[in-house]
């Protein structure tokens, strides 16, 4: 089984993350997602995309075990920039991407969903950026996109505490478009995608091109600085301890260095 399943119906592409048990965003999964976007971009029939996760989660974050194979700050910065490039592509894609979120969207999983244009979540879903609990920081533009949705005050709270919010809270804070019952999330996402796909593709393409102009000019600089900080922080002793503690399933012992 691959990392990403693809099907289409009624001019809607459905991408399903298949990376059990937590649908971690491995380098292979990110590569496959980029390739599927290439395929969809060349399919004139597709007018909307649904992105969802198989099993218990949308995605519980990056594949932390892959971090241990990297050697220095430049390696980690390159990893962050590669993820940022893919997520920026999603954000500026020519057709809308709807994230159907259940279970959890944490760390890289939330960062991926924030790059999507619309988020439909279950009321019980958990959404958050817990990286600081591992002694690291978000690296796929989480520090830049989260404030755009929830405001700077809530973004500070969520990132610094590492505590997730529920799908119901995500809707209240503007991070989610709709919060629905667990069994309804894919149905609601599909209905919305098909409503969009009933429109003329040129009009859809134009809207997807125009709305991003509302972004501030500082966003590009912000994601660049985040990637640099992501690379630098991995040289710290606390980052090494946090990642190792995660792998060993224990509480980290940070020394503030």
Coordinates of C-alpha atoms in Angstrom, one line a residue:
X1 CA 0.0 0.0 0.0
X2 CA 1.3 3.4 -0.9
X3 CA 1.3 6.5 1.3
X4 CA -1.5 8.3 -0.6
X5 CA -4.6 6.9 -2.2
X6 CA -6.2 8.7 -5.1
X7 CA -9.7 8.5 -6.6
X8 CA -12.1 10.9 -8.3
X9 CA -15.8 11.4 -8.6
X10 CA -18.0 14.2 -10.0
X11 CA -15.0 16.3 -10.9
X12 CA -13.6 16.0 -7.4
X13 CA -10.3 14.4 -6.6
X14 CA -10.1 12.6 -3.2
X15 CA -6.6 12.1 -1.7
X16 CA -6.4 9.8 1.3
X17 CA -3.3 9.8 3.5
X18 CA -2.4 6.1 4.2
X19 CA 0.6 6.1 6.6
X20 CA -0.6 4.2 9.7
X21 CA -0.8 4.4 12.6
X22 CA -0.7 8.2 12.8
X23 CA -0.5 9.2 9.1
X24 CA 2.9 10.8 9.8
X25 CA 4.2 13.1 7.1
X26 CA 7.2 11.2 5.9
X27 CA 9.4 12.4 3.1
X28 CA 7.9 9.7 0.9
X29 CA 4.3 10.9 1.7
X30 CA 5.2 14.5 0.9
X31 CA 6.9 13.4 -2.4
X32 CA 3.8 11.4 -3.3
X33 CA 1.5 14.3 -2.5
X34 CA 3.5 16.5 -4.8
X35 CA 3.3 14.0 -7.6
X36 CA -0.5 13.7 -7.2
X37 CA -0.8 17.4 -7.4
X38 CA 1.1 17.2 -10.7
X39 CA -1.4 14.6 -11.9
X40 CA -4.4 16.6 -10.8
X41 CA -3.0 19.9 -12.3
X42 CA -2.9 18.1 -15.7
X43 CA -6.5 16.8 -15.4
X44 CA -8.9 19.3 -16.9
X45 CA -11.9 17.5 -15.3
X46 CA -10.9 18.0 -11.7
X47 CA -12.3 21.2 -10.1
X48 CA -11.8 20.5 -6.4
X49 CA -9.8 18.3 -4.1
X50 CA -10.6 16.7 -0.8
X51 CA -7.6 15.7 1.4
X52 CA -8.3 13.3 4.3
X53 CA -6.6 10.7 6.5
X54 CA -7.3 7.0 6.7
X55 CA -7.9 5.4 10.1
X56 CA -8.0 7.3 13.4
X57 CA -6.2 10.5 12.3
X58 CA -6.0 13.2 9.6
X59 CA -2.3 13.4 10.5
X60 CA -0.6 13.5 13.8
X61 CA 2.5 15.3 12.5
X62 CA 5.8 14.8 10.8
X63 CA 7.7 11.6 10.9
X64 CA 9.9 12.4 14.0
X65 CA 12.1 9.3 13.4
X66 CA 13.3 10.7 10.1
X67 CA 14.8 13.7 12.0
X68 CA 17.4 11.4 13.6
X69 CA 19.0 10.8 10.2
X70 CA 19.8 14.5 9.6
X71 CA 23.2 15.8 10.5
X72 CA 23.3 19.6 10.9
X73 CA 21.4 22.9 10.8
X74 CA 21.5 23.2 7.0
X75 CA 19.9 19.7 6.7
X76 CA 17.0 20.7 9.0
X77 CA 16.6 24.0 7.3
X78 CA 16.4 22.2 3.9
X79 CA 13.8 19.9 5.3
X80 CA 11.7 22.8 6.5
X81 CA 12.1 24.6 3.2
X82 CA 11.0 21.5 1.2
X83 CA 7.9 21.1 3.3
X84 CA 7.2 24.9 3.0
X85 CA 7.6 24.8 -0.7
X86 CA 5.0 22.0 -1.0
X87 CA 2.5 23.6 1.3
X88 CA 2.9 27.0 -0.4
X89 CA 2.1 25.2 -3.7
X90 CA -1.1 23.8 -2.1
X91 CA -2.0 27.3 -0.8
X92 CA -1.6 28.8 -4.3
X93 CA -3.0 25.8 -6.2
X94 CA -5.3 26.6 -9.1
X95 CA -8.2 24.7 -7.6
X96 CA -9.5 24.6 -4.0
X97 CA -8.2 22.0 -1.6
X98 CA -10.6 21.0 1.3
X99 CA -9.1 19.3 4.3
X100 CA -11.6 16.8 6.0
X101 CA -10.1 16.5 9.5
X102 CA -11.0 13.8 12.0
X103 CA -9.1 12.5 15.0
X104 CA -6.1 14.8 15.1
X105 CA -4.2 17.3 13.0
X106 CA -1.1 18.0 15.0
X107 CA 2.3 19.6 14.1
X108 CA 2.9 19.1 10.4
X109 CA -0.6 17.7 10.1
X110 CA -2.1 21.0 11.2
X111 CA 0.4 22.9 9.0
X112 CA -0.7 20.8 6.0
X113 CA -4.3 21.5 6.7
X114 CA -3.7 25.2 7.1
X115 CA -2.2 25.3 3.6
X116 CA -5.5 24.0 2.4
X117 CA -8.2 26.5 1.5
X118 CA -11.1 25.1 3.5
X119 CA -11.1 23.0 6.7
X120 CA -14.1 20.8 7.7
X121 CA -13.4 19.3 11.1
X122 CA -15.1 16.9 13.5
X123 CA -16.2 18.5 16.8
X124 CA -14.0 16.1 18.7
X125 CA -10.9 16.5 16.6
X126 CA -7.7 17.8 18.2
X127 CA -5.8 20.6 16.3
X128 CA -2.4 21.9 17.6
X129 CA 1.3 22.6 17.2
X130 CA 3.0 20.6 20.0
X131 CA 6.5 21.0 18.7
X132 CA 7.8 23.0 21.7
X133 CA 7.0 19.9 23.9
X134 CA 9.7 18.2 22.0
X135 CA 12.2 21.0 22.3
X136 CA 11.8 22.0 18.7
X137 CA 9.6 24.5 16.8
X138 CA 7.1 24.3 13.9
X139 CA 8.9 24.2 10.5
X140 CA 6.3 24.0 7.8
X141 CA 5.1 27.7 8.2
X142 CA 3.0 27.0 11.3
X143 CA 4.2 30.1 13.0
X144 CA 3.0 32.2 10.1
X145 CA -0.3 30.6 9.1
X146 CA -1.8 29.9 12.5
X147 CA -1.9 33.7 13.5
X148 CA -3.7 34.4 10.2
X149 CA -6.6 32.2 11.3
X150 CA -6.8 32.5 15.1
X151 CA -5.1 35.9 15.7
X152 CA -1.7 36.5 17.3
X153 CA -2.8 36.1 20.9
X154 CA -4.3 32.7 20.4
X155 CA -1.4 31.6 18.2
X156 CA 1.0 32.5 21.0
X157 CA -1.0 30.5 23.5
X158 CA -1.4 27.4 21.2
X159 CA 2.3 27.3 20.1
X160 CA 3.9 28.2 23.4
X161 CA 1.7 25.8 25.5
X162 CA 1.7 23.0 22.9
X163 CA -1.9 22.3 23.9
X164 CA -4.3 21.4 21.1
X165 CA -7.8 22.8 20.7
X166 CA -11.0 20.8 19.8
X167 CA -12.7 21.0 16.4
X168 CA -15.5 23.0 18.1
X169 CA -12.9 25.5 19.4
X170 CA -11.2 25.6 16.0
X171 CA -14.5 26.7 14.4
X172 CA -15.0 29.4 17.0
X173 CA -11.5 30.8 16.5
X174 CA -11.7 30.8 12.7
X175 CA -9.3 27.9 12.1
X176 CA -12.1 25.7 10.7
X177 CA -14.9 26.5 8.4
X178 CA -17.3 24.0 9.9
X179 CA -17.3 21.6 12.9
X180 CA -19.5 18.6 12.4
X181 CA -20.3 15.2 13.9
X182 CA -17.6 12.5 13.4
X183 CA -19.7 10.5 11.0
X184 CA -20.5 13.6 8.9
X185 CA -17.1 15.1 8.1
X186 CA -16.4 13.4 4.7
X187 CA -20.1 13.8 3.6
X188 CA -20.0 17.5 4.4
X189 CA -16.6 17.9 2.7
X190 CA -17.8 16.0 -0.4
X191 CA -21.1 18.0 -0.7
X192 CA -19.1 21.3 -0.5
X193 CA -16.5 20.0 -3.0
X194 CA -19.2 19.0 -5.5
X195 CA -21.0 22.3 -5.1
X196 CA -17.7 24.1 -6.0
X197 CA -17.1 21.6 -8.9
X198 CA -20.4 22.5 -10.4
X199 CA -19.0 25.9 -11.3
X200 CA -17.0 26.9 -14.4
X201 CA -13.4 26.0 -14.0
X202 CA -12.1 29.3 -15.4
X203 CA -14.0 31.2 -12.7
X204 CA -12.7 28.9 -10.0
X205 CA -9.1 29.4 -11.3
X206 CA -9.5 33.1 -11.3
X207 CA -10.8 33.2 -7.7
X208 CA -7.9 30.9 -6.6
X209 CA -5.5 33.4 -8.2
X210 CA -7.1 36.6 -6.8
X211 CA -7.6 35.8 -3.1
X212 CA -3.9 35.2 -2.2
X213 CA -3.3 38.8 -3.0
X214 CA -4.8 39.6 0.4
X215 CA -1.8 38.0 2.1
X216 CA 0.7 40.4 3.6
X217 CA 4.1 40.9 2.1
X218 CA 5.8 39.8 5.3
X219 CA 4.6 36.2 5.0
X220 CA 7.3 35.2 2.6
X221 CA 10.0 36.6 4.9
X222 CA 8.3 35.0 7.9
X223 CA 8.4 31.4 6.5
X224 CA 12.1 32.0 5.4
X225 CA 13.0 33.0 9.0
X226 CA 11.0 30.0 10.4
X227 CA 13.0 27.6 8.3
X228 CA 16.3 29.2 9.5
X229 CA 15.2 28.9 13.1
X230 CA 14.0 25.4 12.6
X231 CA 17.4 24.4 11.3
X232 CA 19.2 26.2 14.1
X233 CA 17.1 24.8 17.0
X234 CA 17.9 21.2 16.0
X235 CA 21.5 21.9 17.0
X236 CA 20.4 22.4 20.6
X237 CA 20.8 19.8 23.3
X238 CA 17.1 20.2 24.2
X239 CA 16.0 19.4 20.7
X240 CA 18.1 16.2 20.7
X241 CA 16.6 15.3 24.1
X242 CA 13.1 16.1 23.0
X243 CA 13.2 14.0 19.9
X244 CA 14.9 11.1 21.7
X245 CA 12.3 11.2 24.5
X246 CA 9.5 11.1 21.9
X247 CA 11.0 8.0 20.3
X248 CA 11.5 6.4 23.7
X249 CA 7.9 7.4 24.7
X250 CA 9.0 9.3 27.9
X251 CA 8.9 12.8 29.2
X252 CA 11.9 14.9 28.1
X253 CA 14.3 16.4 30.6
X254 CA 15.1 19.8 29.1
X255 CA 18.2 21.7 30.3
X256 CA 17.5 25.0 28.5
X257 CA 20.5 24.7 26.2

